[in-house]
Amino acid sequence: MAEQRNSNTLGLLLRELLKERSLSMRKFSELTGIDTATISRIINGKRNATPQHLEKFANCLGVPLINLFEAAGYPIEQRQEESDSDIHTSVDAIQSLLKSSNVYDDEFSVSHIEQKLESYGLYAQTEEGKNSIHKDFDEKIKSVGSIGPFISKLKELYEKFSLGKGTLFELTVIGSTLLYFIIPVDVIPDYLFPIGYLDDAIAVQLTTKTLIKKIT
């Protein structure tokens, strides 16, 4: 039932995007290189979209890949009741996509993101780091141009950071994530759009998990 609901969510989103761009299903097929029958079945919820399908859809429609991943039901956003395995499920899906894209040769892992977050945490405690967050966050949000759980969570974290809501540890963790998002050179460089923002979503997951553990 959940799988069907996710397929319908993706289908509705694709229909809306195609309508906004005045694209027929046949033209969409030509632009993506995916046959019309497959696109039709995905939109009508009769088959699941693969990461490769989603990458081609995102490139053609000019939308963040993360939005399509979420609509398709891939576990991007971390929820309080979810376990560590959910992050690794996301990583497995992302790794599969990266290998098929032929644009990223390095091995993708959570540990690489954690190392970056740790270094950014130290930077977030400096005046230069804080100024960078306050100066560049809104501009980066505009450049990504997306909405949804991933971006909504970042905005929530930014508000807490700006208001100084939290302990030094919490603000350091939050600051590290905001810098990870703002600075374009991270584990998967942002210029590899739209793939480049998938690791930012994992960074948000890790931060949410850390903050929840601190509370409990």
JSON list of C-alpha atoms in Angstrom, two decimals:
[
{"chain": "A", "resi": 1, "resn": "MET", "atom": "CA", "xyz": [0.00, 0.00, 0.00]},
{"chain": "A", "resi": 2, "resn": "ALA", "atom": "CA", "xyz": [2.82, 2.42, 0.93]},
{"chain": "A", "resi": 3, "resn": "GLU", "atom": "CA", "xyz": [4.64, 1.55, -2.30]},
{"chain": "A", "resi": 4, "resn": "GLN", "atom": "CA", "xyz": [1.52, 2.33, -4.32]},
{"chain": "A", "resi": 5, "resn": "ARG", "atom": "CA", "xyz": [1.08, 5.61, -2.48]},
{"chain": "A", "resi": 6, "resn": "ASN", "atom": "CA", "xyz": [4.68, 6.62, -3.25]},
{"chain": "A", "resi": 7, "resn": "SER", "atom": "CA", "xyz": [4.22, 5.77, -6.93]},
{"chain": "A", "resi": 8, "resn": "ASN", "atom": "CA", "xyz": [1.08, 7.92, -7.03]},
{"chain": "A", "resi": 9, "resn": "THR", "atom": "CA", "xyz": [2.94, 10.80, -5.36]},
{"chain": "A", "resi": 10, "resn": "LEU", "atom": "CA", "xyz": [5.67, 10.68, -8.00]},
{"chain": "A", "resi": 11, "resn": "GLY", "atom": "CA", "xyz": [3.10, 10.38, -10.76]},
{"chain": "A", "resi": 12, "resn": "LEU", "atom": "CA", "xyz": [1.18, 13.43, -9.58]},
{"chain": "A", "resi": 13, "resn": "LEU", "atom": "CA", "xyz": [4.39, 15.44, -9.30]},
{"chain": "A", "resi": 14, "resn": "LEU", "atom": "CA", "xyz": [5.50, 14.45, -12.80]},
{"chain": "A", "resi": 15, "resn": "ARG", "atom": "CA", "xyz": [2.09, 15.32, -14.25]},
{"chain": "A", "resi": 16, "resn": "GLU", "atom": "CA", "xyz": [2.26, 18.74, -12.62]},
{"chain": "A", "resi": 17, "resn": "LEU", "atom": "CA", "xyz": [5.82, 19.39, -13.85]},
{"chain": "A", "resi": 18, "resn": "LEU", "atom": "CA", "xyz": [4.99, 18.31, -17.39]},
{"chain": "A", "resi": 19, "resn": "LYS", "atom": "CA", "xyz": [1.94, 20.56, -17.42]},
{"chain": "A", "resi": 20, "resn": "GLU", "atom": "CA", "xyz": [3.95, 23.55, -16.11]},
{"chain": "A", "resi": 21, "resn": "ARG", "atom": "CA", "xyz": [6.51, 23.05, -18.88]},
{"chain": "A", "resi": 22, "resn": "SER", "atom": "CA", "xyz": [3.92, 22.31, -21.59]},
{"chain": "A", "resi": 23, "resn": "LEU", "atom": "CA", "xyz": [5.55, 18.96, -22.31]},
{"chain": "A", "resi": 24, "resn": "SER", "atom": "CA", "xyz": [3.67, 16.03, -23.75]},
{"chain": "A", "resi": 25, "resn": "MET", "atom": "CA", "xyz": [4.55, 12.53, -22.61]},
{"chain": "A", "resi": 26, "resn": "ARG", "atom": "CA", "xyz": [5.91, 11.81, -26.07]},
{"chain": "A", "resi": 27, "resn": "LYS", "atom": "CA", "xyz": [8.20, 14.86, -26.01]},
{"chain": "A", "resi": 28, "resn": "PHE", "atom": "CA", "xyz": [9.29, 13.98, -22.48]},
{"chain": "A", "resi": 29, "resn": "SER", "atom": "CA", "xyz": [10.20, 10.53, -23.77]},
{"chain": "A", "resi": 30, "resn": "GLU", "atom": "CA", "xyz": [12.34, 12.05, -26.55]},
{"chain": "A", "resi": 31, "resn": "LEU", "atom": "CA", "xyz": [14.16, 14.37, -24.15]},
{"chain": "A", "resi": 32, "resn": "THR", "atom": "CA", "xyz": [14.89, 11.72, -21.53]},
{"chain": "A", "resi": 33, "resn": "GLY", "atom": "CA", "xyz": [15.51, 8.75, -23.81]},
{"chain": "A", "resi": 34, "resn": "ILE", "atom": "CA", "xyz": [13.01, 6.70, -21.81]},
{"chain": "A", "resi": 35, "resn": "ASP", "atom": "CA", "xyz": [10.26, 5.06, -23.84]},
{"chain": "A", "resi": 36, "resn": "THR", "atom": "CA", "xyz": [6.78, 6.52, -23.57]},
{"chain": "A", "resi": 37, "resn": "ALA", "atom": "CA", "xyz": [5.25, 3.29, -22.26]},
{"chain": "A", "resi": 38, "resn": "THR", "atom": "CA", "xyz": [7.67, 3.22, -19.31]},
{"chain": "A", "resi": 39, "resn": "ILE", "atom": "CA", "xyz": [7.00, 6.87, -18.48]},
{"chain": "A", "resi": 40, "resn": "SER", "atom": "CA", "xyz": [3.27, 6.26, -18.67]},
{"chain": "A", "resi": 41, "resn": "ARG", "atom": "CA", "xyz": [3.48, 3.29, -16.31]},
{"chain": "A", "resi": 42, "resn": "ILE", "atom": "CA", "xyz": [5.57, 5.30, -13.82]},
{"chain": "A", "resi": 43, "resn": "ILE", "atom": "CA", "xyz": [3.18, 8.26, -13.91]},
{"chain": "A", "resi": 44, "resn": "ASN", "atom": "CA", "xyz": [0.17, 5.98, -13.49]},
{"chain": "A", "resi": 45, "resn": "GLY", "atom": "CA", "xyz": [1.77, 4.15, -10.56]},
{"chain": "A", "resi": 46, "resn": "LYS", "atom": "CA", "xyz": [2.03, 0.83, -12.40]},
{"chain": "A", "resi": 47, "resn": "ARG", "atom": "CA", "xyz": [5.81, 0.53, -12.01]},
{"chain": "A", "resi": 48, "resn": "ASN", "atom": "CA", "xyz": [8.48, 2.00, -9.76]},
{"chain": "A", "resi": 49, "resn": "ALA", "atom": "CA", "xyz": [10.98, 4.53, -11.08]},
{"chain": "A", "resi": 50, "resn": "THR", "atom": "CA", "xyz": [14.63, 3.53, -10.76]},
{"chain": "A", "resi": 51, "resn": "PRO", "atom": "CA", "xyz": [17.31, 6.03, -9.61]},
{"chain": "A", "resi": 52, "resn": "GLN", "atom": "CA", "xyz": [18.42, 6.18, -13.25]},
{"chain": "A", "resi": 53, "resn": "HIS", "atom": "CA", "xyz": [14.90, 7.18, -14.35]},
{"chain": "A", "resi": 54, "resn": "LEU", "atom": "CA", "xyz": [14.75, 9.85, -11.67]},
{"chain": "A", "resi": 55, "resn": "GLU", "atom": "CA", "xyz": [18.12, 11.30, -12.65]},
{"chain": "A", "resi": 56, "resn": "LYS", "atom": "CA", "xyz": [17.00, 11.68, -16.27]},
{"chain": "A", "resi": 57, "resn": "PHE", "atom": "CA", "xyz": [13.66, 13.17, -15.19]},
{"chain": "A", "resi": 58, "resn": "ALA", "atom": "CA", "xyz": [15.40, 15.71, -12.93]},
{"chain": "A", "resi": 59, "resn": "ASN", "atom": "CA", "xyz": [17.88, 16.76, -15.62]},
{"chain": "A", "resi": 60, "resn": "CYS", "atom": "CA", "xyz": [15.14, 17.19, -18.20]},
{"chain": "A", "resi": 61, "resn": "LEU", "atom": "CA", "xyz": [12.71, 19.03, -15.93]},
{"chain": "A", "resi": 62, "resn": "GLY", "atom": "CA", "xyz": [15.33, 21.15, -14.16]},
{"chain": "A", "resi": 63, "resn": "VAL", "atom": "CA", "xyz": [14.29, 20.15, -10.64]},
{"chain": "A", "resi": 64, "resn": "PRO", "atom": "CA", "xyz": [16.41, 18.92, -7.72]},
{"chain": "A", "resi": 65, "resn": "LEU", "atom": "CA", "xyz": [16.82, 15.16, -7.85]},
{"chain": "A", "resi": 66, "resn": "ILE", "atom": "CA", "xyz": [16.18, 15.02, -4.11]},
{"chain": "A", "resi": 67, "resn": "ASN", "atom": "CA", "xyz": [12.55, 16.07, -4.73]},
{"chain": "A", "resi": 68, "resn": "LEU", "atom": "CA", "xyz": [11.95, 13.15, -7.08]},
{"chain": "A", "resi": 69, "resn": "PHE", "atom": "CA", "xyz": [13.71, 10.73, -4.74]},
{"chain": "A", "resi": 70, "resn": "GLU", "atom": "CA", "xyz": [11.34, 11.75, -1.94]},
{"chain": "A", "resi": 71, "resn": "ALA", "atom": "CA", "xyz": [8.26, 11.55, -4.14]},
{"chain": "A", "resi": 72, "resn": "ALA", "atom": "CA", "xyz": [9.32, 8.09, -5.34]},
{"chain": "A", "resi": 73, "resn": "GLY", "atom": "CA", "xyz": [9.59, 6.87, -1.75]},
{"chain": "A", "resi": 74, "resn": "TYR", "atom": "CA", "xyz": [13.35, 6.63, -1.38]},
{"chain": "A", "resi": 75, "resn": "PRO", "atom": "CA", "xyz": [14.25, 7.09, 2.32]},
{"chain": "A", "resi": 76, "resn": "ILE", "atom": "CA", "xyz": [15.93, 10.49, 2.24]},
{"chain": "A", "resi": 77, "resn": "GLU", "atom": "CA", "xyz": [14.42, 12.25, 5.26]},
{"chain": "A", "resi": 78, "resn": "GLN", "atom": "CA", "xyz": [15.32, 10.79, 8.65]},
{"chain": "A", "resi": 79, "resn": "ARG", "atom": "CA", "xyz": [12.46, 10.37, 11.12]},
{"chain": "A", "resi": 80, "resn": "GLN", "atom": "CA", "xyz": [12.85, 9.97, 14.85]},
{"chain": "A", "resi": 81, "resn": "GLU", "atom": "CA", "xyz": [11.55, 6.41, 14.92]},
{"chain": "A", "resi": 82, "resn": "GLU", "atom": "CA", "xyz": [13.81, 5.23, 12.09]},
{"chain": "A", "resi": 83, "resn": "SER", "atom": "CA", "xyz": [16.99, 3.26, 12.76]},
{"chain": "A", "resi": 84, "resn": "ASP", "atom": "CA", "xyz": [20.55, 3.51, 11.44]},
{"chain": "A", "resi": 85, "resn": "SER", "atom": "CA", "xyz": [19.67, 1.07, 8.67]},
{"chain": "A", "resi": 86, "resn": "ASP", "atom": "CA", "xyz": [17.51, 3.72, 6.99]},
{"chain": "A", "resi": 87, "resn": "ILE", "atom": "CA", "xyz": [20.51, 5.98, 6.42]},
{"chain": "A", "resi": 88, "resn": "HIS", "atom": "CA", "xyz": [22.41, 3.08, 4.92]},
{"chain": "A", "resi": 89, "resn": "THR", "atom": "CA", "xyz": [19.44, 2.27, 2.70]},
{"chain": "A", "resi": 90, "resn": "SER", "atom": "CA", "xyz": [19.60, 5.84, 1.40]},
{"chain": "A", "resi": 91, "resn": "VAL", "atom": "CA", "xyz": [23.35, 5.52, 0.91]},
{"chain": "A", "resi": 92, "resn": "ASP", "atom": "CA", "xyz": [22.92, 2.29, -1.05]},
{"chain": "A", "resi": 93, "resn": "ALA", "atom": "CA", "xyz": [20.39, 3.94, -3.36]},
{"chain": "A", "resi": 94, "resn": "ILE", "atom": "CA", "xyz": [22.63, 6.97, -3.86]},
{"chain": "A", "resi": 95, "resn": "GLN", "atom": "CA", "xyz": [25.69, 4.80, -4.49]},
{"chain": "A", "resi": 96, "resn": "SER", "atom": "CA", "xyz": [23.78, 2.89, -7.14]},
{"chain": "A", "resi": 97, "resn": "LEU", "atom": "CA", "xyz": [22.78, 6.15, -8.81]},
{"chain": "A", "resi": 98, "resn": "LEU", "atom": "CA", "xyz": [26.32, 7.54, -8.71]},
{"chain": "A", "resi": 99, "resn": "LYS", "atom": "CA", "xyz": [27.79, 4.42, -10.29]},
{"chain": "A", "resi": 100, "resn": "SER", "atom": "CA", "xyz": [25.26, 4.51, -13.10]},
{"chain": "A", "resi": 101, "resn": "SER", "atom": "CA", "xyz": [25.73, 8.24, -13.74]},
{"chain": "A", "resi": 102, "resn": "ASN", "atom": "CA", "xyz": [29.43, 7.97, -14.69]},
{"chain": "A", "resi": 103, "resn": "VAL", "atom": "CA", "xyz": [30.11, 11.43, -13.23]},
{"chain": "A", "resi": 104, "resn": "TYR", "atom": "CA", "xyz": [31.46, 10.48, -9.80]},
{"chain": "A", "resi": 105, "resn": "ASP", "atom": "CA", "xyz": [34.26, 7.96, -9.40]},
{"chain": "A", "resi": 106, "resn": "ASP", "atom": "CA", "xyz": [34.95, 8.06, -5.65]},
{"chain": "A", "resi": 107, "resn": "GLU", "atom": "CA", "xyz": [33.34, 5.69, -3.17]},
{"chain": "A", "resi": 108, "resn": "PHE", "atom": "CA", "xyz": [30.46, 7.35, -1.36]},
{"chain": "A", "resi": 109, "resn": "SER", "atom": "CA", "xyz": [30.15, 6.65, 2.36]},
{"chain": "A", "resi": 110, "resn": "VAL", "atom": "CA", "xyz": [28.60, 8.07, 5.51]},
{"chain": "A", "resi": 111, "resn": "SER", "atom": "CA", "xyz": [32.02, 8.26, 7.18]},
{"chain": "A", "resi": 112, "resn": "HIS", "atom": "CA", "xyz": [33.20, 10.77, 4.57]},
{"chain": "A", "resi": 113, "resn": "ILE", "atom": "CA", "xyz": [30.24, 13.01, 5.36]},
{"chain": "A", "resi": 114, "resn": "GLU", "atom": "CA", "xyz": [30.82, 12.64, 9.09]},
{"chain": "A", "resi": 115, "resn": "GLN", "atom": "CA", "xyz": [34.45, 13.72, 8.68]},
{"chain": "A", "resi": 116, "resn": "LYS", "atom": "CA", "xyz": [33.40, 16.80, 6.73]},
{"chain": "A", "resi": 117, "resn": "LEU", "atom": "CA", "xyz": [30.77, 17.67, 9.32]},
{"chain": "A", "resi": 118, "resn": "GLU", "atom": "CA", "xyz": [33.34, 17.40, 12.09]},
{"chain": "A", "resi": 119, "resn": "SER", "atom": "CA", "xyz": [35.70, 19.83, 10.34]},
{"chain": "A", "resi": 120, "resn": "TYR", "atom": "CA", "xyz": [32.85, 22.23, 9.59]},
{"chain": "A", "resi": 121, "resn": "GLY", "atom": "CA", "xyz": [31.78, 22.05, 13.23]},
{"chain": "A", "resi": 122, "resn": "LEU", "atom": "CA", "xyz": [35.08, 23.62, 14.26]},
{"chain": "A", "resi": 123, "resn": "TYR", "atom": "CA", "xyz": [34.66, 26.29, 11.58]},
{"chain": "A", "resi": 124, "resn": "ALA", "atom": "CA", "xyz": [31.09, 27.01, 12.72]},
{"chain": "A", "resi": 125, "resn": "GLN", "atom": "CA", "xyz": [32.47, 28.09, 16.11]},
{"chain": "A", "resi": 126, "resn": "THR", "atom": "CA", "xyz": [34.55, 30.86, 14.55]},
{"chain": "A", "resi": 127, "resn": "GLU", "atom": "CA", "xyz": [33.28, 34.33, 13.71]},
{"chain": "A", "resi": 128, "resn": "GLU", "atom": "CA", "xyz": [34.18, 33.75, 10.07]},
{"chain": "A", "resi": 129, "resn": "GLY", "atom": "CA", "xyz": [32.13, 30.56, 10.00]},
{"chain": "A", "resi": 130, "resn": "LYS", "atom": "CA", "xyz": [29.14, 32.19, 11.67]},
{"chain": "A", "resi": 131, "resn": "ASN", "atom": "CA", "xyz": [29.30, 35.15, 9.27]},
{"chain": "A", "resi": 132, "resn": "SER", "atom": "CA", "xyz": [29.42, 32.78, 6.32]},
{"chain": "A", "resi": 133, "resn": "ILE", "atom": "CA", "xyz": [26.25, 31.05, 7.50]},
{"chain": "A", "resi": 134, "resn": "HIS", "atom": "CA", "xyz": [24.36, 34.32, 8.05]},
{"chain": "A", "resi": 135, "resn": "LYS", "atom": "CA", "xyz": [25.59, 35.82, 4.79]},
{"chain": "A", "resi": 136, "resn": "ASP", "atom": "CA", "xyz": [25.26, 32.89, 2.40]},
{"chain": "A", "resi": 137, "resn": "PHE", "atom": "CA", "xyz": [22.42, 30.64, 3.61]},
{"chain": "A", "resi": 138, "resn": "ASP", "atom": "CA", "xyz": [19.50, 32.49, 1.98]},
{"chain": "A", "resi": 139, "resn": "GLU", "atom": "CA", "xyz": [21.37, 32.81, -1.31]},
{"chain": "A", "resi": 140, "resn": "LYS", "atom": "CA", "xyz": [22.16, 29.10, -1.36]},
{"chain": "A", "resi": 141, "resn": "ILE", "atom": "CA", "xyz": [18.52, 28.22, -0.65]},
{"chain": "A", "resi": 142, "resn": "LYS", "atom": "CA", "xyz": [17.48, 30.39, -3.61]},
{"chain": "A", "resi": 143, "resn": "SER", "atom": "CA", "xyz": [20.03, 28.74, -5.88]},
{"chain": "A", "resi": 144, "resn": "VAL", "atom": "CA", "xyz": [18.73, 25.28, -5.02]},
{"chain": "A", "resi": 145, "resn": "GLY", "atom": "CA", "xyz": [15.19, 26.49, -5.60]},
{"chain": "A", "resi": 146, "resn": "SER", "atom": "CA", "xyz": [13.39, 23.59, -3.93]},
{"chain": "A", "resi": 147, "resn": "ILE", "atom": "CA", "xyz": [10.95, 22.87, -1.16]},
{"chain": "A", "resi": 148, "resn": "GLY", "atom": "CA", "xyz": [10.22, 19.77, 0.84]},
{"chain": "A", "resi": 149, "resn": "PRO", "atom": "CA", "xyz": [11.42, 17.98, 3.99]},
{"chain": "A", "resi": 150, "resn": "PHE", "atom": "CA", "xyz": [15.11, 18.35, 3.14]},
{"chain": "A", "resi": 151, "resn": "ILE", "atom": "CA", "xyz": [15.00, 22.12, 2.60]},
{"chain": "A", "resi": 152, "resn": "SER", "atom": "CA", "xyz": [12.37, 22.69, 5.28]},
{"chain": "A", "resi": 153, "resn": "LYS", "atom": "CA", "xyz": [14.60, 21.01, 7.84]},
{"chain": "A", "resi": 154, "resn": "LEU", "atom": "CA", "xyz": [17.56, 23.17, 6.82]},
{"chain": "A", "resi": 155, "resn": "LYS", "atom": "CA", "xyz": [15.45, 26.31, 7.23]},
{"chain": "A", "resi": 156, "resn": "GLU", "atom": "CA", "xyz": [14.40, 25.10, 10.68]},
{"chain": "A", "resi": 157, "resn": "LEU", "atom": "CA", "xyz": [18.04, 24.49, 11.65]},
{"chain": "A", "resi": 158, "resn": "TYR", "atom": "CA", "xyz": [19.04, 27.91, 10.31]},
{"chain": "A", "resi": 159, "resn": "GLU", "atom": "CA", "xyz": [16.37, 29.62, 12.42]},
{"chain": "A", "resi": 160, "resn": "LYS", "atom": "CA", "xyz": [17.63, 27.86, 15.55]},
{"chain": "A", "resi": 161, "resn": "PHE", "atom": "CA", "xyz": [21.21, 28.80, 14.74]},
{"chain": "A", "resi": 162, "resn": "SER", "atom": "CA", "xyz": [20.32, 32.44, 14.03]},
{"chain": "A", "resi": 163, "resn": "LEU", "atom": "CA", "xyz": [18.41, 32.75, 17.31]},
{"chain": "A", "resi": 164, "resn": "GLY", "atom": "CA", "xyz": [21.07, 30.88, 19.25]},
{"chain": "A", "resi": 165, "resn": "LYS", "atom": "CA", "xyz": [18.52, 28.33, 20.42]},
{"chain": "A", "resi": 166, "resn": "GLY", "atom": "CA", "xyz": [20.46, 25.46, 21.91]},
{"chain": "A", "resi": 167, "resn": "THR", "atom": "CA", "xyz": [23.61, 24.49, 23.76]},
{"chain": "A", "resi": 168, "resn": "LEU", "atom": "CA", "xyz": [27.08, 25.09, 22.35]},
{"chain": "A", "resi": 169, "resn": "PHE", "atom": "CA", "xyz": [27.16, 21.44, 21.25]},
{"chain": "A", "resi": 170, "resn": "GLU", "atom": "CA", "xyz": [23.78, 21.69, 19.49]},
{"chain": "A", "resi": 171, "resn": "LEU", "atom": "CA", "xyz": [24.65, 24.96, 17.74]},
{"chain": "A", "resi": 172, "resn": "THR", "atom": "CA", "xyz": [27.99, 23.51, 16.63]},
{"chain": "A", "resi": 173, "resn": "VAL", "atom": "CA", "xyz": [26.27, 20.45, 15.14]},
{"chain": "A", "resi": 174, "resn": "ILE", "atom": "CA", "xyz": [23.67, 22.63, 13.44]},
{"chain": "A", "resi": 175, "resn": "GLY", "atom": "CA", "xyz": [26.32, 25.04, 12.18]},
{"chain": "A", "resi": 176, "resn": "SER", "atom": "CA", "xyz": [28.34, 22.20, 10.67]},
{"chain": "A", "resi": 177, "resn": "THR", "atom": "CA", "xyz": [25.33, 21.06, 8.66]},
{"chain": "A", "resi": 178, "resn": "LEU", "atom": "CA", "xyz": [24.51, 24.55, 7.43]},
{"chain": "A", "resi": 179, "resn": "LEU", "atom": "CA", "xyz": [28.11, 25.02, 6.29]},
{"chain": "A", "resi": 180, "resn": "TYR", "atom": "CA", "xyz": [28.05, 21.62, 4.60]},
{"chain": "A", "resi": 181, "resn": "PHE", "atom": "CA", "xyz": [25.04, 22.80, 2.63]},
{"chain": "A", "resi": 182, "resn": "ILE", "atom": "CA", "xyz": [26.48, 26.26, 1.87]},
{"chain": "A", "resi": 183, "resn": "ILE", "atom": "CA", "xyz": [30.02, 25.28, 0.86]},
{"chain": "A", "resi": 184, "resn": "PRO", "atom": "CA", "xyz": [29.87, 23.78, -2.67]},
{"chain": "A", "resi": 185, "resn": "VAL", "atom": "CA", "xyz": [32.89, 21.48, -2.32]},
{"chain": "A", "resi": 186, "resn": "ASP", "atom": "CA", "xyz": [31.72, 18.62, -0.10]},
{"chain": "A", "resi": 187, "resn": "VAL", "atom": "CA", "xyz": [31.70, 14.82, -0.47]},
{"chain": "A", "resi": 188, "resn": "ILE", "atom": "CA", "xyz": [29.69, 15.04, -3.70]},
{"chain": "A", "resi": 189, "resn": "PRO", "atom": "CA", "xyz": [30.46, 18.47, -5.24]},
{"chain": "A", "resi": 190, "resn": "ASP", "atom": "CA", "xyz": [27.36, 20.62, -5.77]},
{"chain": "A", "resi": 191, "resn": "TYR", "atom": "CA", "xyz": [28.32, 21.36, -9.39]},
{"chain": "A", "resi": 192, "resn": "LEU", "atom": "CA", "xyz": [27.29, 17.77, -10.18]},
{"chain": "A", "resi": 193, "resn": "PHE", "atom": "CA", "xyz": [23.70, 19.03, -10.21]},
{"chain": "A", "resi": 194, "resn": "PRO", "atom": "CA", "xyz": [21.31, 17.59, -9.27]},
{"chain": "A", "resi": 195, "resn": "ILE", "atom": "CA", "xyz": [23.23, 14.62, -7.83]},
{"chain": "A", "resi": 196, "resn": "GLY", "atom": "CA", "xyz": [25.43, 16.96, -5.79]},
{"chain": "A", "resi": 197, "resn": "TYR", "atom": "CA", "xyz": [22.76, 17.64, -3.18]},
{"chain": "A", "resi": 198, "resn": "LEU", "atom": "CA", "xyz": [22.08, 14.02, -2.21]},
{"chain": "A", "resi": 199, "resn": "ASP", "atom": "CA", "xyz": [24.93, 14.01, 0.32]},
{"chain": "A", "resi": 200, "resn": "ASP", "atom": "CA", "xyz": [23.55, 17.23, 1.83]},
{"chain": "A", "resi": 201, "resn": "ALA", "atom": "CA", "xyz": [20.33, 15.33, 2.55]},
{"chain": "A", "resi": 202, "resn": "ILE", "atom": "CA", "xyz": [22.32, 12.61, 4.31]},
{"chain": "A", "resi": 203, "resn": "ALA", "atom": "CA", "xyz": [24.14, 15.30, 6.32]},
{"chain": "A", "resi": 204, "resn": "VAL", "atom": "CA", "xyz": [20.77, 16.62, 7.49]},
{"chain": "A", "resi": 205, "resn": "GLN", "atom": "CA", "xyz": [19.76, 13.07, 8.46]},
{"chain": "A", "resi": 206, "resn": "LEU", "atom": "CA", "xyz": [22.91, 12.60, 10.51]},
{"chain": "A", "resi": 207, "resn": "THR", "atom": "CA", "xyz": [22.46, 15.93, 12.29]},
{"chain": "A", "resi": 208, "resn": "THR", "atom": "CA", "xyz": [18.80, 15.24, 13.08]},
{"chain": "A", "resi": 209, "resn": "LYS", "atom": "CA", "xyz": [19.78, 11.85, 14.50]},
{"chain": "A", "resi": 210, "resn": "THR", "atom": "CA", "xyz": [22.56, 13.40, 16.61]},
{"chain": "A", "resi": 211, "resn": "LEU", "atom": "CA", "xyz": [20.26, 16.08, 18.03]},
{"chain": "A", "resi": 212, "resn": "ILE", "atom": "CA", "xyz": [17.55, 13.53, 18.84]},
{"chain": "A", "resi": 213, "resn": "LYS", "atom": "CA", "xyz": [20.08, 11.34, 20.67]},
{"chain": "A", "resi": 214, "resn": "LYS", "atom": "CA", "xyz": [21.24, 14.35, 22.67]},
{"chain": "A", "resi": 215, "resn": "ILE", "atom": "CA", "xyz": [17.66, 15.10, 23.75]},
{"chain": "A", "resi": 216, "resn": "THR", "atom": "CA", "xyz": [16.87, 11.51, 24.72]}
]
